[in-house]
Structure formats: structure tokens, C-alpha cells
CSV table of N, CA, C and O in Angstrom, one decimal:
chain,number,residue,atom,x,y,z
A,1,MET,N,87.2,122.3,104.8
A,1,MET,CA,87.6,122.9,106.3
A,1,MET,C,87.9,122.1,107.4
A,1,MET,O,86.8,120.5,107.1
A,2,ILE,N,88.1,122.1,108.4
A,2,ILE,CA,88.6,121.1,109.6
A,2,ILE,C,88.1,121.4,110.6
A,2,ILE,O,87.3,122.6,111.2
A,3,LYS,N,87.0,120.0,111.1
A,3,LYS,CA,85.8,120.8,112.2
A,3,LYS,C,86.5,119.5,112.9
A,3,LYS,O,86.7,118.1,112.8
A,4,VAL,N,86.4,119.7,114.5
A,4,VAL,CA,86.5,119.3,115.5
A,4,VAL,C,85.3,119.2,116.3
A,4,VAL,O,84.4,120.7,117.1
A,5,THR,N,85.0,118.3,116.4
A,5,THR,CA,83.4,118.1,117.6
A,5,THR,C,84.1,117.8,118.9
A,5,THR,O,85.0,116.9,119.8
A,6,ILE,N,83.8,118.4,119.7
A,6,ILE,CA,84.0,118.5,121.5
A,6,ILE,C,82.5,117.5,122.2
A,6,ILE,O,81.7,118.4,122.2
A,7,LYS,N,83.4,117.2,122.4
A,7,LYS,CA,82.4,115.6,123.3
A,7,LYS,C,81.9,116.5,124.6
A,7,LYS,O,83.2,117.6,125.2
A,8,GLU,N,81.6,115.8,125.0
A,8,GLU,CA,80.7,116.9,126.4
A,8,GLU,C,82.1,116.2,128.1
A,8,GLU,O,81.9,115.4,128.0
A,9,ASN,N,81.8,117.6,129.0
A,9,ASN,CA,83.1,117.5,129.3
A,9,ASN,C,84.6,116.8,129.0
A,9,ASN,O,85.6,116.6,130.1
A,10,GLU,N,84.6,118.1,128.5
A,10,GLU,CA,85.6,117.2,127.4
A,10,GLU,C,87.0,118.5,127.7
A,10,GLU,O,86.2,119.5,127.3
A,11,PRO,N,87.9,118.6,127.7
A,11,PRO,CA,88.7,119.6,128.4
A,11,PRO,C,89.2,120.5,126.9
A,11,PRO,O,89.0,119.7,125.8
A,12,ILE,N,89.5,122.0,127.0
A,12,ILE,CA,89.6,123.1,125.5
A,12,ILE,C,91.3,122.3,125.0
A,12,ILE,O,91.0,122.1,124.0
A,13,ASP,N,92.1,122.1,126.1
A,13,ASP,CA,93.0,122.0,125.6
A,13,ASP,C,93.5,120.4,124.5
A,13,ASP,O,93.9,120.3,123.6
A,14,LYS,N,92.7,119.2,124.5
A,14,LYS,CA,92.6,118.3,124.4
A,14,LYS,C,92.3,118.6,123.0
A,14,LYS,O,92.3,117.8,122.0
A,15,ALA,N,91.3,118.9,122.7
A,15,ALA,CA,90.5,119.9,121.3
A,15,ALA,C,91.6,120.7,120.9
A,15,ALA,O,91.4,120.3,119.9
A,16,LEU,N,91.9,120.9,121.5
A,16,LEU,CA,92.8,122.3,120.6
A,16,LEU,C,94.4,121.1,119.9
A,16,LEU,O,94.2,121.1,118.8
A,17,LYS,N,94.6,119.8,121.2
A,17,LYS,CA,95.6,119.1,120.7
A,17,LYS,C,95.4,118.2,119.1
A,17,LYS,O,95.9,118.2,118.2
A,18,ARG,N,93.8,117.6,119.8
A,18,ARG,CA,93.2,117.3,117.8
A,18,ARG,C,93.2,117.5,117.0
A,18,ARG,O,93.5,117.9,115.5
A,19,PHE,N,92.6,119.6,117.0
A,19,PHE,CA,92.8,120.4,116.5
A,19,PHE,C,93.9,120.8,115.3
A,19,PHE,O,94.2,120.4,114.5
A,20,LYS,N,95.0,120.8,116.2
A,20,LYS,CA,96.4,120.9,115.4
A,20,LYS,C,97.1,119.8,115.3
A,20,LYS,O,97.5,119.8,114.2
A,21,LYS,N,96.8,118.3,115.8
A,21,LYS,CA,97.3,117.4,115.0
A,21,LYS,C,96.7,116.6,113.4
A,21,LYS,O,97.1,116.3,112.6
A,22,LYS,N,95.0,117.4,113.4
A,22,LYS,CA,94.1,117.6,111.8
A,22,LYS,C,95.3,118.3,111.3
A,22,LYS,O,95.0,118.1,109.8
A,23,LEU,N,95.2,119.3,112.0
A,23,LEU,CA,96.2,120.8,110.7
A,23,LEU,C,97.2,120.1,110.1
A,23,LEU,O,97.3,120.5,109.0
A,24,GLU,N,97.9,119.4,111.2
A,24,GLU,CA,99.5,119.0,110.5
A,24,GLU,C,99.6,118.0,109.7
A,24,GLU,O,99.6,118.3,108.5
A,25,LYS,N,98.4,116.6,109.8
A,25,LYS,CA,97.8,116.1,109.0
A,25,LYS,C,97.5,116.0,107.8
A,25,LYS,O,97.9,115.9,106.6
A,26,ALA,N,96.8,117.1,107.0
A,26,ALA,CA,96.2,118.0,106.3
A,26,ALA,C,97.0,118.8,105.3
A,26,ALA,O,97.4,119.1,104.2
A,27,GLY,N,98.2,119.4,106.1
A,27,GLY,CA,99.4,119.9,105.3
A,27,GLY,C,99.0,121.4,105.4
A,27,GLY,O,99.9,122.1,104.6
A,28,VAL,N,97.7,121.9,106.4
A,28,VAL,CA,97.6,123.1,106.1
A,28,VAL,C,98.8,124.1,106.3
A,28,VAL,O,98.9,124.8,105.8
A,29,ILE,N,99.3,123.4,107.9
A,29,ILE,CA,100.2,124.8,107.9
A,29,ILE,C,101.6,124.9,107.1
A,29,ILE,O,102.0,126.0,106.8
A,30,LYS,N,101.8,123.6,106.6
A,30,LYS,CA,102.9,123.9,106.5
A,30,LYS,C,102.7,124.7,104.5
A,30,LYS,O,104.1,125.4,104.1
A,31,GLU,N,101.6,124.5,104.1
A,31,GLU,CA,101.3,124.8,102.8
A,31,GLU,C,101.2,126.3,102.9
A,31,GLU,O,101.8,127.7,102.5
A,32,TYR,N,100.7,126.9,104.6
A,32,TYR,CA,101.0,128.4,104.3
A,32,TYR,C,102.4,129.1,104.5
A,32,TYR,O,102.7,129.8,104.6
A,33,ARG,N,103.3,128.0,105.7
A,33,ARG,CA,104.2,129.0,105.8
A,33,ARG,C,104.7,128.8,104.3
A,33,ARG,O,105.9,130.3,103.4
A,34,ASN,N,105.0,127.9,102.9
A,34,ASN,CA,105.3,128.1,101.7
A,34,ASN,C,104.8,129.2,101.1
A,34,ASN,O,105.0,129.9,100.2
A,35,ARG,N,103.8,130.0,101.5
A,35,ARG,CA,102.9,131.1,100.7
A,35,ARG,C,102.9,132.4,101.3
A,35,ARG,O,102.7,133.6,101.4
A,36,GLN,N,104.1,132.1,102.6
A,36,GLN,CA,103.4,133.1,103.2
A,36,GLN,C,104.6,134.9,102.1
A,36,GLN,O,104.2,136.1,102.8
A,37,PHE,N,105.3,134.3,101.8
A,37,PHE,CA,106.5,135.1,100.7
A,37,PHE,C,106.6,134.7,99.6
A,37,PHE,O,106.8,133.5,99.1
A,38,PHE,N,106.2,135.2,98.0
A,38,PHE,CA,106.9,135.0,96.9
A,38,PHE,C,107.6,134.3,96.6
A,38,PHE,O,109.4,135.1,96.9
A,39,VAL,N,108.4,132.9,96.1
A,39,VAL,CA,109.2,132.9,95.9
A,39,VAL,C,109.5,132.0,93.8
A,39,VAL,O,108.7,132.3,93.5
A,40,LYS,N,110.2,132.8,93.4
A,40,LYS,CA,110.3,132.8,91.4
A,40,LYS,C,110.6,131.4,91.3
A,40,LYS,O,111.3,130.9,92.3
A,41,ASP,N,109.9,130.6,90.4
A,41,ASP,CA,110.0,129.3,89.7
A,41,ASP,C,111.6,129.6,89.7
A,41,ASP,O,112.3,128.4,89.8
A,42,SER,N,112.5,130.3,88.8
A,42,SER,CA,114.0,130.0,89.0
A,42,SER,C,115.0,130.2,90.6
A,42,SER,O,116.0,128.7,90.5
A,43,VAL,N,114.6,130.4,91.2
A,43,VAL,CA,114.7,130.0,92.7
A,43,VAL,C,114.1,128.5,92.7
A,43,VAL,O,115.4,128.1,94.2
A,44,THR,N,112.9,128.4,92.9
A,44,THR,CA,112.9,127.0,93.4
A,44,THR,C,113.3,125.6,92.5
A,44,THR,O,114.3,125.1,93.1
A,45,LYS,N,113.5,126.2,91.4
A,45,LYS,CA,114.4,125.6,90.5
A,45,LYS,C,116.0,125.2,91.3
A,45,LYS,O,116.5,123.6,91.2
A,46,ARG,N,116.5,126.2,92.0
A,46,ARG,CA,118.1,125.8,91.6
A,46,ARG,C,117.9,125.4,93.4
A,46,ARG,O,118.6,124.9,93.4
A,47,THR,N,116.7,125.6,94.1
A,47,THR,CA,116.9,124.8,95.4
A,47,THR,C,116.7,123.7,95.5
A,47,THR,O,117.7,122.6,96.0
A,48,ALA,N,116.2,123.1,94.4
A,48,ALA,CA,115.7,121.3,94.2
A,48,ALA,C,116.8,121.0,93.0
A,48,ALA,O,117.0,119.6,94.0
A,49,ILE,N,117.9,121.5,92.5
A,49,ILE,CA,118.8,121.2,92.1
A,49,ILE,C,119.9,121.0,93.5
A,49,ILE,O,120.3,120.4,93.0
A,50,GLY,N,119.9,122.1,94.0
A,50,GLY,CA,120.8,122.1,95.0
A,50,GLY,C,120.7,121.1,96.0
A,50,GLY,O,121.9,120.3,96.5
A,51,LYS,N,119.6,120.5,96.3
A,51,LYS,CA,119.1,119.5,96.9
A,51,LYS,C,119.2,118.2,96.9
A,51,LYS,O,119.7,117.0,97.8
A,52,ALA,N,119.2,118.1,95.3
A,52,ALA,CA,120.0,116.7,94.7
A,52,ALA,C,121.6,116.5,94.8
A,52,ALA,O,121.6,115.2,95.0
A,53,ILE,N,121.9,117.7,94.5
A,53,ILE,CA,123.5,117.3,94.5
A,53,ILE,C,123.8,116.7,95.8
A,53,ILE,O,124.7,116.1,96.0
A,54,TYR,N,123.2,117.7,97.0
A,54,TYR,CA,123.3,117.0,98.3
A,54,TYR,C,123.4,115.6,98.9
A,54,TYR,O,123.6,115.4,99.1
A,55,ARG,N,121.7,114.9,98.0
A,55,ARG,CA,121.9,114.1,98.2
A,55,ARG,C,122.3,112.9,97.5
A,55,ARG,O,123.2,112.3,98.1
A,56,GLN,N,123.2,113.0,96.4
A,56,GLN,CA,123.8,112.5,95.6
A,56,GLN,C,125.0,112.3,96.5
A,56,GLN,O,125.6,111.0,96.5
A,57,HIS,N,125.3,113.0,96.7
A,57,HIS,CA,127.0,113.4,97.5
A,57,HIS,C,127.0,112.8,98.7
A,57,HIS,O,128.2,111.7,99.5
A,58,PHE,N,125.7,112.7,99.7
A,58,PHE,CA,125.6,112.0,100.6
A,58,PHE,C,125.4,110.1,100.6
A,58,PHE,O,126.6,109.4,100.9
A,59,ILE,N,124.4,109.8,99.4
A,59,ILE,CA,124.6,108.3,99.0
A,59,ILE,C,125.9,107.6,98.1
A,59,ILE,O,126.4,107.0,98.7
A,60,GLU,N,127.3,109.1,97.5
A,60,GLU,CA,127.7,108.3,97.3
A,60,GLU,C,128.9,108.5,97.8
A,60,GLU,O,130.0,107.3,98.5
A,61,ASP,N,129.0,109.1,100.0
A,61,ASP,CA,129.9,109.0,101.0
A,61,ASP,C,129.6,108.0,101.2
A,61,ASP,O,130.7,107.0,101.8
A,62,GLN,N,128.0,107.3,101.5
A,62,GLN,CA,127.7,106.1,102.3
A,62,GLN,C,128.0,104.8,101.4
A,62,GLN,O,128.8,104.1,102.0
A,63,GLU,N,128.2,104.7,100.1
A,63,GLU,CA,128.6,103.6,99.4
A,63,GLU,C,129.8,103.7,99.2
A,63,GLU,O,130.8,102.3,99.5
A,64,ALA,N,130.7,104.2,99.5
A,64,ALA,CA,132.5,104.3,99.5
A,64,ALA,C,132.5,104.1,100.7
A,64,ALA,O,132.5,103.7,102.0
């Protein structure tokens, strides 16, 4: 659980900004977006292989 203590006479905007940074650092938003819908394992593997192929082509192009 992420907690943000608000200091005396601190604007709510600053507290919200700190809260958002903590959420981002913890990876809560990223995980939430990944869990919004179900993705089959085969699709996950296929996208991972596609990304690896793309990276490999990119590396080969830089070396040439």
C-alpha cells in the first residue's frame, strides 16, 4: 500500500505529484494496464519473439 503523508500547509497538488511518482516507481500503473484484458500465453510469446527479431535486425543494421 502506498502512503503519502501531507505536511502542514502543503498544497494538495504537491502531495498528488508525490503520490503519482510513488505509483510510477512501484509499477502499479503499468501492471494495471497489463491486467485490463486477458492475453493468451501464445500471443504473449509471439509478441516477445517479434520484439526479439526486431531488436536483432536493429543491432545487425548498426554493425553493418
